[in-house]
Structures are given as structure tokens and as C-alpha cells.
CSV table of C-alpha atoms and ligand atoms in Angstrom, one decimal:
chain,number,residue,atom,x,y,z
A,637,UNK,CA,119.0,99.0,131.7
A,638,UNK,CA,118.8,96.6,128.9
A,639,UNK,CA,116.2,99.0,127.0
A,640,UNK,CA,118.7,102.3,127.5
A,641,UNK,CA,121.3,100.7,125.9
A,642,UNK,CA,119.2,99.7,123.2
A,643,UNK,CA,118.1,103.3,123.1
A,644,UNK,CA,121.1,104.3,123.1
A,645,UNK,CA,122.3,101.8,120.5
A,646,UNK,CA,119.6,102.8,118.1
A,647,UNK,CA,120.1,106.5,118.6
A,648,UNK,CA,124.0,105.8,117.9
A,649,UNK,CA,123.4,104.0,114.7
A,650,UNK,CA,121.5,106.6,113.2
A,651,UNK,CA,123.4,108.7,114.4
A,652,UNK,CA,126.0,106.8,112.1
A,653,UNK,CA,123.7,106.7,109.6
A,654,UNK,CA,122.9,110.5,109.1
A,655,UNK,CA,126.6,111.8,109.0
A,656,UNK,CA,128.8,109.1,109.2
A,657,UNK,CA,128.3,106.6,106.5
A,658,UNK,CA,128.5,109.0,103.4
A,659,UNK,CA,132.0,110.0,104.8
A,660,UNK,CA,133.2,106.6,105.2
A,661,UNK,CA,131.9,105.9,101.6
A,662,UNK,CA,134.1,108.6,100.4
A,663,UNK,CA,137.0,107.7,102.8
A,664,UNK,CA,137.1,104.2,102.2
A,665,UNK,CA,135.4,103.0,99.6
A,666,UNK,CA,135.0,106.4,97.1
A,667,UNK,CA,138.5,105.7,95.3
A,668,UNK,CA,137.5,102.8,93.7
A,669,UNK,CA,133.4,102.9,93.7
A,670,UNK,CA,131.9,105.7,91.8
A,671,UNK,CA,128.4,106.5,93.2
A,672,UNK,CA,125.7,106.8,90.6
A,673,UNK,CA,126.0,106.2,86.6
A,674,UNK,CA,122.8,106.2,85.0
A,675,UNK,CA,121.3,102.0,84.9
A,676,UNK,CA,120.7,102.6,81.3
A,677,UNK,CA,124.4,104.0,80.5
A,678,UNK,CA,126.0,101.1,82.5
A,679,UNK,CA,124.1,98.4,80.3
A,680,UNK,CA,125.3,100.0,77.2
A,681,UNK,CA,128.7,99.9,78.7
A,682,UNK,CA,128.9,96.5,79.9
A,683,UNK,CA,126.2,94.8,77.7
A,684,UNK,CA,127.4,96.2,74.6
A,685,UNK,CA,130.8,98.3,74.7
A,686,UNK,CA,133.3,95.7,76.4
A,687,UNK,CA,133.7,98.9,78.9
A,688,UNK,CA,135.4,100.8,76.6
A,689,UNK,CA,132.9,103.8,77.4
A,690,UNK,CA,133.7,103.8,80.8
A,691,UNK,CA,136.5,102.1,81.4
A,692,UNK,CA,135.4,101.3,85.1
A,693,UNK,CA,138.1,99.6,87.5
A,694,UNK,CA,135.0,98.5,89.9
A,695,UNK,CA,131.3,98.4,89.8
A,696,UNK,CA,129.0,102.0,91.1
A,697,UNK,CA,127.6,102.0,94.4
A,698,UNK,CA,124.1,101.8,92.8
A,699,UNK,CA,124.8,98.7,90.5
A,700,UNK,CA,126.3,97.1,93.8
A,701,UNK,CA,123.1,98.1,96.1
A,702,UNK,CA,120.8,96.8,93.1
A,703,UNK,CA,122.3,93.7,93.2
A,704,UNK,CA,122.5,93.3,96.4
A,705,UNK,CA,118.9,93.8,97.2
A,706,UNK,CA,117.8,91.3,94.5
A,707,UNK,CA,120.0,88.8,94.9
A,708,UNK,CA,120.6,88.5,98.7
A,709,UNK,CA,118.6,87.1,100.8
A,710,UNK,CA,114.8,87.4,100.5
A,711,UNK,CA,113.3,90.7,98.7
A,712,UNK,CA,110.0,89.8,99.1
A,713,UNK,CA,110.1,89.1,102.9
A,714,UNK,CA,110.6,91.0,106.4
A,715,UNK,CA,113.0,94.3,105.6
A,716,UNK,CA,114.8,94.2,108.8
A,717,UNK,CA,115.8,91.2,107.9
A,718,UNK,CA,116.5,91.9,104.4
A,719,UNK,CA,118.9,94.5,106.2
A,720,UNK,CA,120.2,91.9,108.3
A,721,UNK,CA,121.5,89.6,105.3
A,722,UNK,CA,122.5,92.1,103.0
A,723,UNK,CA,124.6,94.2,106.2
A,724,UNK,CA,126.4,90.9,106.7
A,725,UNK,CA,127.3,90.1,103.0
A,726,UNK,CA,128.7,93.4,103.1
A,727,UNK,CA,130.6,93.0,106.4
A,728,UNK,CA,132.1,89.9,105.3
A,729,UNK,CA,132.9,91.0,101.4
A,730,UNK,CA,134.6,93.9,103.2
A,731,UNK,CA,136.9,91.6,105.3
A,732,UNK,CA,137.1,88.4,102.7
A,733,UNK,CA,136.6,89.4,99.3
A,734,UNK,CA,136.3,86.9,96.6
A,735,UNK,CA,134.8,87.0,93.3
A,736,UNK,CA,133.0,83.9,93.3
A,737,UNK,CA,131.1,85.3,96.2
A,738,UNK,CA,130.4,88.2,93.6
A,739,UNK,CA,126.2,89.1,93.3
A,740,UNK,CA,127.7,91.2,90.1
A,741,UNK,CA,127.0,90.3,86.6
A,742,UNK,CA,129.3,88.2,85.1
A,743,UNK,CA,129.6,90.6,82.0
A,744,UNK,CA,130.2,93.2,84.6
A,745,UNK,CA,132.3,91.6,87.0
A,746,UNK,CA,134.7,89.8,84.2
A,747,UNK,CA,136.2,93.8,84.0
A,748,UNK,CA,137.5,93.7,87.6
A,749,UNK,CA,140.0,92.5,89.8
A,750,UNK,CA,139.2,91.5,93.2
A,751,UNK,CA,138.9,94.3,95.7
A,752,UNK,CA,141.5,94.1,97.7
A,753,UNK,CA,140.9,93.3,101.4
A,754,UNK,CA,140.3,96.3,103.8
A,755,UNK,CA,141.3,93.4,107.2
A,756,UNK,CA,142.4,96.1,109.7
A,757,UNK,CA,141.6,98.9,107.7
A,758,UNK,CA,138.4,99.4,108.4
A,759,UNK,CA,136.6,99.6,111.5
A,760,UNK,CA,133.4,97.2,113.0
A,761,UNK,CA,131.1,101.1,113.5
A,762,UNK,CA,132.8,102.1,109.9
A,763,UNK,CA,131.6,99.0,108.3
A,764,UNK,CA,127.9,99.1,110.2
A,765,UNK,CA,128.1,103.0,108.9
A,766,UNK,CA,128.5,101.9,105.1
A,767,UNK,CA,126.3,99.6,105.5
A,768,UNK,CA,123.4,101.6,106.4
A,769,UNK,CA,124.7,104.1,104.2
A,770,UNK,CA,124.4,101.6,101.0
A,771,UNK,CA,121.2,100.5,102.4
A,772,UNK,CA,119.2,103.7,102.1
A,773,UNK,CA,120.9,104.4,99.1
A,774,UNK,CA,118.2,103.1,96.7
A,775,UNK,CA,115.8,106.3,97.2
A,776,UNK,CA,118.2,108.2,95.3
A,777,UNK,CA,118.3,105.3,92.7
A,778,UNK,CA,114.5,105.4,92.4
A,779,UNK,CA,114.4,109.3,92.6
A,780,UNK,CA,117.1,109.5,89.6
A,781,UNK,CA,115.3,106.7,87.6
A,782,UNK,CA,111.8,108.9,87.5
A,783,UNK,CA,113.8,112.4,87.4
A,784,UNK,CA,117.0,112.3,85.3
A,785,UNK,CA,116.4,110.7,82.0
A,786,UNK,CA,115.0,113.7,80.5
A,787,UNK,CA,117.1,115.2,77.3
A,788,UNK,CA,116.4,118.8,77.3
A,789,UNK,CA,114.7,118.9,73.7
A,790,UNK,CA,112.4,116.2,75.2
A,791,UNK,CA,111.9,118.4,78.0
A,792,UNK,CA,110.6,121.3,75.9
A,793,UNK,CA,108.2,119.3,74.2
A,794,UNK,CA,106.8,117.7,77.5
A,795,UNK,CA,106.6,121.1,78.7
A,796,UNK,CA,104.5,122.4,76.0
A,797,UNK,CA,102.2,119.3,75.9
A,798,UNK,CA,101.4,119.5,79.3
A,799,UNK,CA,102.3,123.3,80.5
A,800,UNK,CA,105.4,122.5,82.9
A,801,UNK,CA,108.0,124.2,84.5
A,802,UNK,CA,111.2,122.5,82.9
A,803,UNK,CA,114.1,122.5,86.2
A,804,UNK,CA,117.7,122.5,84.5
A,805,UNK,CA,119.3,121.2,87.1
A,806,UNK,CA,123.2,121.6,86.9
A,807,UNK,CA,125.6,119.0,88.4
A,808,UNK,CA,129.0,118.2,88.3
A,809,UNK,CA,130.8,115.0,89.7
A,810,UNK,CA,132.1,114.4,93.2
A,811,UNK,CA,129.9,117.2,93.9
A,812,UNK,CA,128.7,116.8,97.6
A,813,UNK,CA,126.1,119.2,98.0
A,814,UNK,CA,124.5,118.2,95.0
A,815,UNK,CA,124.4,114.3,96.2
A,816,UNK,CA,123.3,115.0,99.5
A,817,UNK,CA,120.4,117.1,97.8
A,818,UNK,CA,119.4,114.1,95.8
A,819,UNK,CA,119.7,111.9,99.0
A,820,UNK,CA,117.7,114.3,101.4
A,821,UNK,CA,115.8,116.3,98.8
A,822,UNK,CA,115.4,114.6,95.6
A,823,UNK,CA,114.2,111.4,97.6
A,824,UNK,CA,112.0,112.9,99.3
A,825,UNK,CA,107.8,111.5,98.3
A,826,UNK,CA,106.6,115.5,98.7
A,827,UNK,CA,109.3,117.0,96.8
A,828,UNK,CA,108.8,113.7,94.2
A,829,UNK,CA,104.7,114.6,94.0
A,830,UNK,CA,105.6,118.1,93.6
A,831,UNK,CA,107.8,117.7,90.8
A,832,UNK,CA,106.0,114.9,89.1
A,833,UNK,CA,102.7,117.5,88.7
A,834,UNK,CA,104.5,120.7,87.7
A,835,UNK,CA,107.7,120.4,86.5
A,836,UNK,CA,110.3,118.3,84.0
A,837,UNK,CA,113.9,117.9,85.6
A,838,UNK,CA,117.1,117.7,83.4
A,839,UNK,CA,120.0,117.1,84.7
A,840,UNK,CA,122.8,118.3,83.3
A,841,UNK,CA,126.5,117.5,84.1
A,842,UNK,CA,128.4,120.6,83.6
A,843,UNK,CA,131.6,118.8,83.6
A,844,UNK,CA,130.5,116.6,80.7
A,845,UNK,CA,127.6,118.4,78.6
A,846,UNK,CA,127.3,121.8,77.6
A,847,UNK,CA,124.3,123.2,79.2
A,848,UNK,CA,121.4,124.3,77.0
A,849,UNK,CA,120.4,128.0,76.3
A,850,UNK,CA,123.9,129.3,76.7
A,851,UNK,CA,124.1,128.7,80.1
A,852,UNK,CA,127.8,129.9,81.5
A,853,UNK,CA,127.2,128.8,85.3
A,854,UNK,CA,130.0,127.2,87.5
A,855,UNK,CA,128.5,126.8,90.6
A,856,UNK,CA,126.6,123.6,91.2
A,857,UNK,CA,124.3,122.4,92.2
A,858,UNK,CA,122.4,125.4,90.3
A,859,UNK,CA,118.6,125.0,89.5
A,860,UNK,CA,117.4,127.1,86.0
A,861,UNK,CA,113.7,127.2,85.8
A,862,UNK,CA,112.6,127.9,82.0
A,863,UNK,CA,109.0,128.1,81.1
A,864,UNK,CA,107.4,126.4,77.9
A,865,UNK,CA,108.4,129.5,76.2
A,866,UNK,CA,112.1,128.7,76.9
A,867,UNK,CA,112.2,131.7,78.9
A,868,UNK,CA,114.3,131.7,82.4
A,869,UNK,CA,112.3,132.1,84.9
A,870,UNK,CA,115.1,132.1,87.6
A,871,UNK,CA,118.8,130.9,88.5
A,872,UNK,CA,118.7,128.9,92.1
A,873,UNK,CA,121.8,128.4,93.3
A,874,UNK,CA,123.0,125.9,96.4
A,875,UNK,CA,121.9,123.4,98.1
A,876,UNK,CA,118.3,123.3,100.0
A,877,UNK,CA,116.6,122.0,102.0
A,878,UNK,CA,113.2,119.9,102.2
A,879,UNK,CA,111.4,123.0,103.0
A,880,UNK,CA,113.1,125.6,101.5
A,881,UNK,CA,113.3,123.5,98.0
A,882,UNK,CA,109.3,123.1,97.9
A,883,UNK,CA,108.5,126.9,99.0
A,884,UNK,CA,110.8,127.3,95.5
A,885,UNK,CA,108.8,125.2,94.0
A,886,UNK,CA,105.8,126.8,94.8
A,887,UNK,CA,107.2,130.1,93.9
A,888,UNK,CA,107.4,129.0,91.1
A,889,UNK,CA,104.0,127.8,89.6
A,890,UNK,CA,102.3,130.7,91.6
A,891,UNK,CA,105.1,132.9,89.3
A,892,UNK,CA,103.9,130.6,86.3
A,893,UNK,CA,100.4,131.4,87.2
A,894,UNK,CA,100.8,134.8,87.7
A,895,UNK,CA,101.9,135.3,84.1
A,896,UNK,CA,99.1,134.1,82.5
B,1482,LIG,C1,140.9,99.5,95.8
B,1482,LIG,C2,139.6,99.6,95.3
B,1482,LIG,C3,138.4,99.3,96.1
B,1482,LIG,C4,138.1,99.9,97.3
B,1482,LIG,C5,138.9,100.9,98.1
B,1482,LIG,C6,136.8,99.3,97.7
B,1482,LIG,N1,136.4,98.4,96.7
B,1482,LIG,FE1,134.6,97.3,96.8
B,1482,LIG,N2,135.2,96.4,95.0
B,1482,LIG,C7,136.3,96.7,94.3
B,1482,LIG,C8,136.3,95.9,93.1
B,1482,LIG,C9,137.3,96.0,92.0
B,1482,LIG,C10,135.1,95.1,93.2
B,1482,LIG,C11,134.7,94.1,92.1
B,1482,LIG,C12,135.4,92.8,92.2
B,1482,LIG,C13,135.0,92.0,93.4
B,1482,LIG,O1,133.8,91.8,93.7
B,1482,LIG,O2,135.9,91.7,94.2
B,1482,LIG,C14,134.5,95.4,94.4
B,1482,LIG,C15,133.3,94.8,94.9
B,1482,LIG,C16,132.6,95.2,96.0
B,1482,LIG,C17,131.4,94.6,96.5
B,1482,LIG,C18,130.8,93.3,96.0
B,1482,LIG,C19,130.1,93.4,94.7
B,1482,LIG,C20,129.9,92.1,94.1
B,1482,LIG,O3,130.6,91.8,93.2
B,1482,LIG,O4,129.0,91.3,94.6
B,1482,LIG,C21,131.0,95.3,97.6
B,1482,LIG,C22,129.8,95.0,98.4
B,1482,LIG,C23,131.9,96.3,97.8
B,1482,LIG,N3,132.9,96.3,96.8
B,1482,LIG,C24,131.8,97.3,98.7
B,1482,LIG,C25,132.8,98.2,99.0
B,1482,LIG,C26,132.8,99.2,100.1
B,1482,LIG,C27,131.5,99.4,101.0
B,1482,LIG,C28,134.0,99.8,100.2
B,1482,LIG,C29,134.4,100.8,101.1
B,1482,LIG,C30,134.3,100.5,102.5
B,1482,LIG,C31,134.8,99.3,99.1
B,1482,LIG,N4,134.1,98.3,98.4
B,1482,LIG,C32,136.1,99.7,98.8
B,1482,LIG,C33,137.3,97.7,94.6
B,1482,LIG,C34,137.3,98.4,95.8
């Protein structure tokens, strides 16, 4: 008995997990906590710019899960019960926040009120949900460390050097296809070893940067593979998934191949 609704426990949680804690991230929590801003753009802002390039009202879900995984309670030891401390700093900031509690910068956190209470507002499964949500949140952190910081010049040059596939891949914010692609997709260690032989991604932000070689595309997410000629190889539009995104791939450098 005691194992079934353990089972079952574990079965609801992820459960939770998969398709609930993204939703309650952008019911609950999205208004005031933007997802993902480059590391290296947030220390310019903060460190050096007062927050006068972002003009931020609270800090990004992936400056909040850094934080919290370094500075609550034991990185180095058991991950469940890494989990277990950081899931009940969150359950109680929730509840009773209070900026002294703050695991926040002080250069960061000096820019914000404090949150204001969600007591009744929020639900024990909701907050478990978020929880896990923020939790696994770090692979995209990791994957958009190693995949994003590529300037499209740069690209070009890599590309020649080392005869890759340059991916232009075209965002926009509070998109939610092309999140969940970098959460279920971009995260993922095949698609990561894939892209880390053959290709160079830049990410562009349609709503922000004009994207290179005259590109006029409004749908995102969009993929634009361009060879070291800067030729277009082909316009990939929509989301993906796991399988379907590294048959694409492989299209592609047996295309790539083909050519020569
Ligand atoms: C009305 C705006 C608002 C909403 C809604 C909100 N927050 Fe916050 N949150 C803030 C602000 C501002 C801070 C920074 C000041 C502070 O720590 O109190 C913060 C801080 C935090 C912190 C602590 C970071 C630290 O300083 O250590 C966590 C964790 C957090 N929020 C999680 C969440 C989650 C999860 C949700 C959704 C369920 C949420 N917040 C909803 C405004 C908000």
C-alpha cells in the first residue's frame, strides 16, 4: 500500500513537473520574473550600469536558480538533498519573503523591493510544481552558456576555420515554443554533442536585433542554416522535437557533404 502511494506520488510529481510547473511559472511568478538574460549582460547591468540597461523590477529565474544552487545548502553533497533544501527555501520565500533572507547579490538585490507575499495565493502542489520547475531549469542555463554567445561575424569566422554549419537561430521574448525547445531540445547531451561537432548557433532576438543576411522572418522559433560560404542552406521553422531536431541536423551535414 505504502509503496503504491509512493508510486503514485512519484508519478504525480513528475507529472507536475513535465506540464505543470512552466505554467505556474508564467501564471504566478512570470509577471515579475523574467526567465533567461544572458549571465554576462546581467553583470554588466548590475555590476557596472546601476540597472539603467535593464531596468529590472526583480531578479531572472536563472540568476535566482544560480544562486540558489550555490548558496543553499550543500552543492557538493547528495542532490536529493540538495533538492530538498533548496525546494524548502523556495516554499518558505514564497510564503515569508524578506530580503535579508535574500541568496541575491547585494548589488543586485539593492534594485528591488520585496516580493510581495503570495500567502493564499498560491497553492502547496503549485509551489512543489515551481519548485521542480526552477530546479531543472539550469540545463537550459548550461545549454545557453555553451550555445548562445556567438556574434554572427564570429560565427562566420569559426565557420571557416573549422568548416561548420552556422544555425541562426531566431527567437523572440515570451516565446513559448522556443523555451520549451531550449528546455527539451537545446538541453539535451545528444543534441549538445551534435551541435558542438558540426555546427555554430547564434541566437538572434528578432524583437531586439536585426537578423543578419537580410533575413525578414516573423515566425519564431525559425532555424537558418548558412554554410561557410554564407550561403542559406535552409529556413526551419517551429518547434521540434529531440528526434526530429537531430534527423535535421543530420540532414544537414550529409547536405554539407554532399556539396563538396
Ligand atoms: C509581484 C512581483 C513578484 C512575483 C509575482 C513573484 N516574485 Fe519572486 N521576487 C520578486 C522580487 C522583487 C524579488 C527580489 C526581492 C526579494 O528577494 O524579496 C523576488 C525574489 C524571489 C526569490 C528570492 C531570491 C533571493 O533574493 O534570494 C525567489 C526564490 C522568488 N522570488 C521566486 C518566485 C516564484 C517562484 C514566484 C512565482 C510563484 C515569484 N517569485 C513571484 C517579485 C515577485
Amino acid at each position: 500500500m505504502i509503496k503504491i502511494v509512493m508510486l503514485s506520488l512519484l508519478l504525480y510529481s513528475n507529472f507536475l513537473f513535465s506540464n505543470e510547473g512552466e505554467k505556474v511559472y508564467e501564471k504566478r511568478c512570470a509577471s515579475c520574473h523574467k526567465l533567461y538574460i544572458a549571465p554576462s549582460i546581467l553583470l554588466e547591468n548590475f555590476m557596472e550600469k546601476n540597472n539603467t540597461v535593464l531596468h529590472l523590477t526583480a531578479p531572472t529565474i536563472n540568476q535566482i536558480v544560480f544562486r540558489l544552487k550555490s548558496r543553499i545548502g550543500d552543492p557538493k553533497g547528495d542532490e536529493d538533498i540538495h533538492k530538498m533544501e533548496i525546494d524548502s527555501f523556495i516554499a518558505d520565500y514564497l510564503i515569508n519573503p524578506d530580503k535579508s533572507k535574500s541568496v541575491c547579490l547585494p548589488k543586485v538585490i539593492r534594485h528591488f523591493k520585496t516580493m510581495p507575499s503570495l500567502k493564499g495565493k498560491i497553492s502547496v502542489e503549485e509551489i512543489e510544481a515551481v519548485s521542480d520547475f526552477l530546479w531543472a531549469y539550469n540545463l537550459t542555463d548550461f545549454v545557453a552558456k555553451k550555445l548562445k554567445f556567438v556574434a554572427y561575424k564570429k560565427a562566420v569566422e569559426i565557420a571557416q576555420k573549422e568548416h561548420k554549419i552556422i544555425i541562426i537561430k531566431l527567437t523572440r521574448e515570451h516565446c513559448h515554443f522556443c523555451t520549451k525547445m531550449d528546455r527539451e531540445v537545446f538541453s539535451d547531451k545528444e543534441i549538445i554533442e551534435a551541435l558542438d561537432k558540426n555546427f555554430i548557433v547564434v541566437e538572434v532576438d528578432i524583437g531586439k536585433e536585426t537578423p543578419p543576411l537580410g533575413l525578414k522572418i516573423g515566425m519564431t522559433p525559425t532555424f537558418i542554416f548558412v554554410d561557410e560560404k554564407e550561403k542559406i542552406m535552409a529556413k526551419i521553422p517551429g518547434a521540434w522535437t529531440k528526434q526530429d531536431f537531430l534527423g535535421i541536423l543530420k540532414e544537414a551535414v550529409k547536405a554539407k557533404g554532399d556539396k563538396k
